[in-house]
mmCIF file of C-alpha atoms in Angstrom:
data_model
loop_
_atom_site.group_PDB
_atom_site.id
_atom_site.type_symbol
_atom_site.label_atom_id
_atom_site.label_comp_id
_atom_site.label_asym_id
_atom_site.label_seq_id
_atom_site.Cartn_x
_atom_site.Cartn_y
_atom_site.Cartn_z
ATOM 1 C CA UNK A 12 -26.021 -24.461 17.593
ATOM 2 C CA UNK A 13 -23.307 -25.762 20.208
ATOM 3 C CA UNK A 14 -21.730 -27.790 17.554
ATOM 4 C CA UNK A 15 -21.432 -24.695 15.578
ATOM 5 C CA UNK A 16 -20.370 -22.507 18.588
ATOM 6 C CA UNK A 17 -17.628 -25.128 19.474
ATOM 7 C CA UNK A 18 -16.434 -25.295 15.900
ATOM 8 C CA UNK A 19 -16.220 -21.253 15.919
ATOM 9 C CA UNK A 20 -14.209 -21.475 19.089
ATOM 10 C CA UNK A 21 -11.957 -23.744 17.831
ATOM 11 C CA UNK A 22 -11.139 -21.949 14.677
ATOM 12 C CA UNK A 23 -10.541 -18.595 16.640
ATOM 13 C CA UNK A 24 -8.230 -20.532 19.142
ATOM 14 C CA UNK A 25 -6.145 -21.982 16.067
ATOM 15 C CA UNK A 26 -5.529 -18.638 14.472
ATOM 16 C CA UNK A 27 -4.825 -17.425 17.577
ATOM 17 C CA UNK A 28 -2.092 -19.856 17.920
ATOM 18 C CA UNK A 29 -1.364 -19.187 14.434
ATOM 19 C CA UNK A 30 -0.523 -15.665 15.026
ATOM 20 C CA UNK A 31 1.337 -15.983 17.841
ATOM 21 C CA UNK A 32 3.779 -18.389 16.282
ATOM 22 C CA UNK A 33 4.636 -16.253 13.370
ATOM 23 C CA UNK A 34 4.430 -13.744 15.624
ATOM 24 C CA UNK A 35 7.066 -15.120 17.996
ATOM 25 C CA UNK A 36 9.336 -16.550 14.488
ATOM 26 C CA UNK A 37 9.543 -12.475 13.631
ATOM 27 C CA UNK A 38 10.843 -12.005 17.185
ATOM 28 C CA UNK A 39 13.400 -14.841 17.067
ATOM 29 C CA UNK A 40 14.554 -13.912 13.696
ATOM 30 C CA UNK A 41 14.869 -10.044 14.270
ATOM 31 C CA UNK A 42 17.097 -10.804 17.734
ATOM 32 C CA UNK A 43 19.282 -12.646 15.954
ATOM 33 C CA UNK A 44 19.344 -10.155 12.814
ATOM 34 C CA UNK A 45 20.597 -7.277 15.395
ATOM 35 C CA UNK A 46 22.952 -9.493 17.282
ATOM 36 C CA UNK A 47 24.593 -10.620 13.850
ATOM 37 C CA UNK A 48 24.819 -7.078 12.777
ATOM 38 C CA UNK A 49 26.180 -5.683 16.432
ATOM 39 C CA UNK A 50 28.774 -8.667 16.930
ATOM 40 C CA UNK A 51 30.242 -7.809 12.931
ATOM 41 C CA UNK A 52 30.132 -4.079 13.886
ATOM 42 C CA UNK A 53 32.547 -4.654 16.363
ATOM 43 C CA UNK A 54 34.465 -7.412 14.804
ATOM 44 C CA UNK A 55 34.853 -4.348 12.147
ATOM 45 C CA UNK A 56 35.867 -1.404 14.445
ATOM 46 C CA UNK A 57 38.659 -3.996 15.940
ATOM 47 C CA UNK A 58 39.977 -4.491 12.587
ATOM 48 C CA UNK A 59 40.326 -1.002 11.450
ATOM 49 C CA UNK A 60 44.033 -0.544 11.757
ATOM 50 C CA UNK A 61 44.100 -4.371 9.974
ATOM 51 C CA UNK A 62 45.141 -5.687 13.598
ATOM 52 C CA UNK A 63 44.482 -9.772 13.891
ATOM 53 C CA UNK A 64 41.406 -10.590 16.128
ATOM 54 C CA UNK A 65 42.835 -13.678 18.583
ATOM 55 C CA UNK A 66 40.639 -15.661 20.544
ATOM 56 C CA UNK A 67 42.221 -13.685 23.781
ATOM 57 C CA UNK A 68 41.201 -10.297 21.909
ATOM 58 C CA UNK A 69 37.768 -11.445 20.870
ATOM 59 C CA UNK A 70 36.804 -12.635 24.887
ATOM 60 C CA UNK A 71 38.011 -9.592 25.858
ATOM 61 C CA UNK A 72 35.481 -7.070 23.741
ATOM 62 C CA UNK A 73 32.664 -9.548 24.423
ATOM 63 C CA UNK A 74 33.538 -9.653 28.495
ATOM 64 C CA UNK A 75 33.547 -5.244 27.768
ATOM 65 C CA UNK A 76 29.847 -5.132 26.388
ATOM 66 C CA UNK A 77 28.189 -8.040 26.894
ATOM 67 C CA UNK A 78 25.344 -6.139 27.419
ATOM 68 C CA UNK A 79 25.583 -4.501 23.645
ATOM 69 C CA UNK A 80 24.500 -7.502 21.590
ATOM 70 C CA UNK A 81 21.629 -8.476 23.724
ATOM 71 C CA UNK A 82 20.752 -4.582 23.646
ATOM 72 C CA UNK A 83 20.832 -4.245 19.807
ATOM 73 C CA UNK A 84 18.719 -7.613 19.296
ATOM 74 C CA UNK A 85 16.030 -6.010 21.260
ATOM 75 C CA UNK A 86 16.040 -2.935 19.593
ATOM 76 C CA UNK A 87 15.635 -4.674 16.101
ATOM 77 C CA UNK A 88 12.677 -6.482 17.656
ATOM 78 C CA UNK A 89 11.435 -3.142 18.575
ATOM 79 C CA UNK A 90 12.333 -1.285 15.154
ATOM 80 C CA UNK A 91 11.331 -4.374 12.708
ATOM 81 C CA UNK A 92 7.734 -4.589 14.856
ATOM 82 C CA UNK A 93 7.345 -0.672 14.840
ATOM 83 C CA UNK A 94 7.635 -0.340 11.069
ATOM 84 C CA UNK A 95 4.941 -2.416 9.866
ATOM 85 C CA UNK A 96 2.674 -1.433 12.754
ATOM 86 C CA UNK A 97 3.083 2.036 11.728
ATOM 87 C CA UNK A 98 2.246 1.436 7.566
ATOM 88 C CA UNK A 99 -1.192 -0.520 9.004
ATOM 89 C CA UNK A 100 -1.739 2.730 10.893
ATOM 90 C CA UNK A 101 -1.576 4.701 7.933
ATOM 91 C CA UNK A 102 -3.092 3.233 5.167
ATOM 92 C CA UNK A 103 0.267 2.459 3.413
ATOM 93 C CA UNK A 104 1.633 -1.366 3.193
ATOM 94 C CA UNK A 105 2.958 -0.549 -0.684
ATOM 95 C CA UNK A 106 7.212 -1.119 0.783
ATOM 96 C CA UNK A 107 6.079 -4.129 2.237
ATOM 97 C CA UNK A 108 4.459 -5.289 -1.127
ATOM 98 C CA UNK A 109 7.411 -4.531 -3.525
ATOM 99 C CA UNK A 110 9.695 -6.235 -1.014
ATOM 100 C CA UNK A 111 11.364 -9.353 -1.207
ATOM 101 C CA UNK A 112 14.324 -11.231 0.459
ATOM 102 C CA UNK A 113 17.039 -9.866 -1.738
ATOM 103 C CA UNK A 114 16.362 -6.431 -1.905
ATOM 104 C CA UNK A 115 16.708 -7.132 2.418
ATOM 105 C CA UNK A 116 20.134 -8.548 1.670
ATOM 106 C CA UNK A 117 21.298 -6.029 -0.684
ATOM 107 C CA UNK A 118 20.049 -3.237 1.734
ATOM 108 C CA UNK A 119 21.772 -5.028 4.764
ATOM 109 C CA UNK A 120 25.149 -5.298 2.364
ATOM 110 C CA UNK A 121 25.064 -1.508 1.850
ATOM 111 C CA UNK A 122 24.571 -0.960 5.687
ATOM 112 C CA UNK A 123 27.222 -3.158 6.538
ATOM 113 C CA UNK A 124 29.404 -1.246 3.735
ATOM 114 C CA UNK A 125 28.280 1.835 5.799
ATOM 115 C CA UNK A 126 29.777 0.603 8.683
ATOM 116 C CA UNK A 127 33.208 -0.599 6.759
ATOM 117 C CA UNK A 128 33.232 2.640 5.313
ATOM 118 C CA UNK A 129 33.137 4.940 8.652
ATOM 119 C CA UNK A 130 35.576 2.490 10.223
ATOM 120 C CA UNK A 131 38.257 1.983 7.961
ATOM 121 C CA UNK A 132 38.135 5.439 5.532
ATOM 122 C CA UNK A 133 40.193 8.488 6.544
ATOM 123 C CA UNK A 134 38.726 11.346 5.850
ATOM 124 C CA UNK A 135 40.217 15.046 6.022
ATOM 125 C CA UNK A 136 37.549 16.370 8.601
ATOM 126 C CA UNK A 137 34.593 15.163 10.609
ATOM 127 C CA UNK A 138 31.999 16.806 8.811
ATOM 128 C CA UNK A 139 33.016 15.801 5.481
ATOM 129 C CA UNK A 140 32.470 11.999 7.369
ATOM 130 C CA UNK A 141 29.048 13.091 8.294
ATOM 131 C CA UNK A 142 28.315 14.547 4.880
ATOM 132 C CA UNK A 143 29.074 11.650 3.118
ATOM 133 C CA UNK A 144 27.812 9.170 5.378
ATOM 134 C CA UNK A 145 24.312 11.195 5.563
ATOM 135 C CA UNK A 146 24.095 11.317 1.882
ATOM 136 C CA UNK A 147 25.047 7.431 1.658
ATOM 137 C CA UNK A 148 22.332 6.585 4.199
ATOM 138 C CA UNK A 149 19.784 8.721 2.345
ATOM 139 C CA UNK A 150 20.451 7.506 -0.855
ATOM 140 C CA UNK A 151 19.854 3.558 1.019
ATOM 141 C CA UNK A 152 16.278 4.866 1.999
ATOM 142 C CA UNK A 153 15.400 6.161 -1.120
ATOM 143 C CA UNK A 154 16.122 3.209 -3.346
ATOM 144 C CA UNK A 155 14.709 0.414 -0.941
ATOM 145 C CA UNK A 156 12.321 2.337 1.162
ATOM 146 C CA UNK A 157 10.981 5.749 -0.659
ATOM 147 C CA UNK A 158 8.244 6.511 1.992
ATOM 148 C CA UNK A 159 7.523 9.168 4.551
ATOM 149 C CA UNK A 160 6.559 7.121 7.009
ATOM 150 C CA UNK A 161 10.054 5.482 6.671
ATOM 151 C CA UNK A 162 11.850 8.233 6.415
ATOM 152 C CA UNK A 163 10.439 9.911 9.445
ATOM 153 C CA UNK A 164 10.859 6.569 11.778
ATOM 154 C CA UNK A 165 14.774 6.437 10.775
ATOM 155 C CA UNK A 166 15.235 10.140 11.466
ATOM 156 C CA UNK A 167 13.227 9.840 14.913
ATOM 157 C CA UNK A 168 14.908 6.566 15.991
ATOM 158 C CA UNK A 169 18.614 7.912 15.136
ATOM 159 C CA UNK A 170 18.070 10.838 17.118
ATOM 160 C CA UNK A 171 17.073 8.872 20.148
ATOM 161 C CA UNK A 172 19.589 6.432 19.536
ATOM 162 C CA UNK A 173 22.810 9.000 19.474
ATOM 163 C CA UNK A 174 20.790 10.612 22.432
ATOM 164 C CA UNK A 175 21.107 7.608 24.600
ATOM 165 C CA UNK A 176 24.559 6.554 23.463
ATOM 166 C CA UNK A 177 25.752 10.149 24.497
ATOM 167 C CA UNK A 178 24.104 9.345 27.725
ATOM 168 C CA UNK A 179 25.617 6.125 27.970
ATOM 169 C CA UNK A 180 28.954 7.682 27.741
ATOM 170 C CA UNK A 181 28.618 10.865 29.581
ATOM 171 C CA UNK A 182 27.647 8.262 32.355
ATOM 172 C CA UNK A 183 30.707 6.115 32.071
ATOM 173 C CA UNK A 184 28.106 3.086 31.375
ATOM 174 C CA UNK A 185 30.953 2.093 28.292
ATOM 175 C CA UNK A 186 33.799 3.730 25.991
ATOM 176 C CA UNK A 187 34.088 3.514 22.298
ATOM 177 C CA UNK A 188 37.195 2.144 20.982
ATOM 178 C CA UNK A 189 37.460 4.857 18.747
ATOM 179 C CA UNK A 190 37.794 8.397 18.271
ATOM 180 C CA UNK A 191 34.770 9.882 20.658
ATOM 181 C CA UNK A 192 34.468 12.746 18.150
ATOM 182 C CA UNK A 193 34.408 10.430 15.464
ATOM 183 C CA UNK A 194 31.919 8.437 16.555
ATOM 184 C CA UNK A 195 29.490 11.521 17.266
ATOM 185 C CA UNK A 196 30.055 12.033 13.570
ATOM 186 C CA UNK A 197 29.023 8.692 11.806
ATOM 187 C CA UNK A 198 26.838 7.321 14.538
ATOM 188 C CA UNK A 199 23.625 8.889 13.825
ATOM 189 C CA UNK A 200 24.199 8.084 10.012
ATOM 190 C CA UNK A 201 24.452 4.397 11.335
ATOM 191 C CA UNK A 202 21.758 4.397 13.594
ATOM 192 C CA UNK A 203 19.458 6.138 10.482
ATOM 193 C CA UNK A 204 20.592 2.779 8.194
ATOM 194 C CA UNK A 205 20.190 0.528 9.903
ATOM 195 C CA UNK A 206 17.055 1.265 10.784
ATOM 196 C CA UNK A 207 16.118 1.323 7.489
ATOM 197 C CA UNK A 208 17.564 -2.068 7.001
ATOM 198 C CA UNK A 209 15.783 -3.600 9.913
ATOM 199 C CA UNK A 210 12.141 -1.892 9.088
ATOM 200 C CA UNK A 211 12.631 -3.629 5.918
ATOM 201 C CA UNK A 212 13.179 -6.981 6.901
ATOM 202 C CA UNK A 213 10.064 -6.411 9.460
ATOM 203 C CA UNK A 214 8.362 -5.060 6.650
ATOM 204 C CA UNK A 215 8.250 -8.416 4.364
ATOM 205 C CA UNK A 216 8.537 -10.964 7.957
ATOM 206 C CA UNK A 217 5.266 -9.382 8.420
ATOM 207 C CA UNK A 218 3.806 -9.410 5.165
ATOM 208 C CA UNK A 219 4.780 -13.331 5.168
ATOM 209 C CA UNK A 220 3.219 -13.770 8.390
ATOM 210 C CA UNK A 221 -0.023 -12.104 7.915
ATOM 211 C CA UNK A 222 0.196 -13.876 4.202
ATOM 212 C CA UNK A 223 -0.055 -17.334 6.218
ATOM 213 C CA UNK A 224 -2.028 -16.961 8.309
ATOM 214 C CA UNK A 225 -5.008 -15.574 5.742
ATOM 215 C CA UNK A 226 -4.016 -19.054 3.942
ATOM 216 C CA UNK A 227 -4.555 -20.653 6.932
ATOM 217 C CA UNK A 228 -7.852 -18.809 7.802
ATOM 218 C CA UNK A 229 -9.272 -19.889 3.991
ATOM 219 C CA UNK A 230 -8.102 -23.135 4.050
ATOM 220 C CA UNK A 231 -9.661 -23.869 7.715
ATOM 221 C CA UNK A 232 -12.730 -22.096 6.175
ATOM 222 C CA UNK A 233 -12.705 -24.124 3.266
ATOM 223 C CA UNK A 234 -13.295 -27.369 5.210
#
């Protein structure tokens, strides 16, 4: 009975330590995802009138919002966690299961197309840039995502976002480069993508992770 006991400990500790090492790789790779996506926003919005970025023009926008990377990172950690815990909550892990890797690269493509479009198009008033941008954005849920659950998260998560970057500049915390009005118009559009794209990369990083560690769990079971 202690022999059987110990072994039972020991196979609880290791999946344990199993799960919190994917766990922890879905972190790390979901920072980086937002930082990536943040630092080529900007590198964007700097380029829209085709203006060369030099090394003296690049320090300066990262010494303006240093916080801003760091800040986006951690909100993909929050997003790409928040998705799948929310599908396990409801019953429905079916995105997860007709996701793979490219359909996450062609969906981060078209969000980073988003962005190139709402930087570098001129359009003949602001709401025809929200129109098209919110019809864009929808169209990017509805061929990789297609659920409620998904559609309700981006629309609840872009509200808050534009919320607290309205905050943020009503408070003098930073200033857009751009247009103030402008960016009131495409923002929310952005924010509504790209969580889209980020809840479906945490979609499939944590069907792979709970994927391996059932392996693991049969395998260890197995001997």
């Amino acid at each position: 009975c202690a022999l059987i006991s110990c072994w039972i400990f020991f196979a609880s500790f290791i999946k344990i330590i199993d799960m919190a090492v994917h766990l922890a790789l879905r972190v790390a790779m979901l920072f980086l995802f937002g930082v990536g996506v943040s630092l080529l926003i900007n590198l964007m919005q700097a380029q829209k009138n085709q203006v060369l970025i030099t090394s003296e023009m690049w320090l300066g926008m990262v010494k303006s919002g240093m916080w801003v990377p760091p800040a986006c990172g951690l909100s993909a950690v929050a997003i790409g966690l928040l998705y799948p815990t929310v599908d396990r909550l409801l019953g429905d892990p079916t995105v997860a299961q007709r996701t793979d890797w490219s359909s996450v690269i062609r969906c981060a493509a078209l969000f980073v197309g988003l962005n190139q479009a709402a930087a570098k198009i001129d359009f003949m008033s602001h709401a025809q840039l929200s129109l098209c941008l919110a019809a864009m954005s929808l169209g990017l849920w509805f061929y990789f995502d297609g659920s409620r659950s998904g559609l309700g998260l981006a629309l609840v998560i872009a509200l808050l976002a534009a919320a607290v970057n309205q905050m943020m500049i009503c408070l003098d915390a930073y200033r857009p480069s751009v247009d103030f009005v402008r960016v009131r118009a495409w923002l929310p559009c952005i924010f509504f993508s790209g969580s889209v794209t980020v809840g479906l990369a945490g979609r499939l990083l944590a069907a792979q992770a709970n994927s391996a560690t059932s392996s693991s769990a049969a395998k260890s079971h197995g001997d």
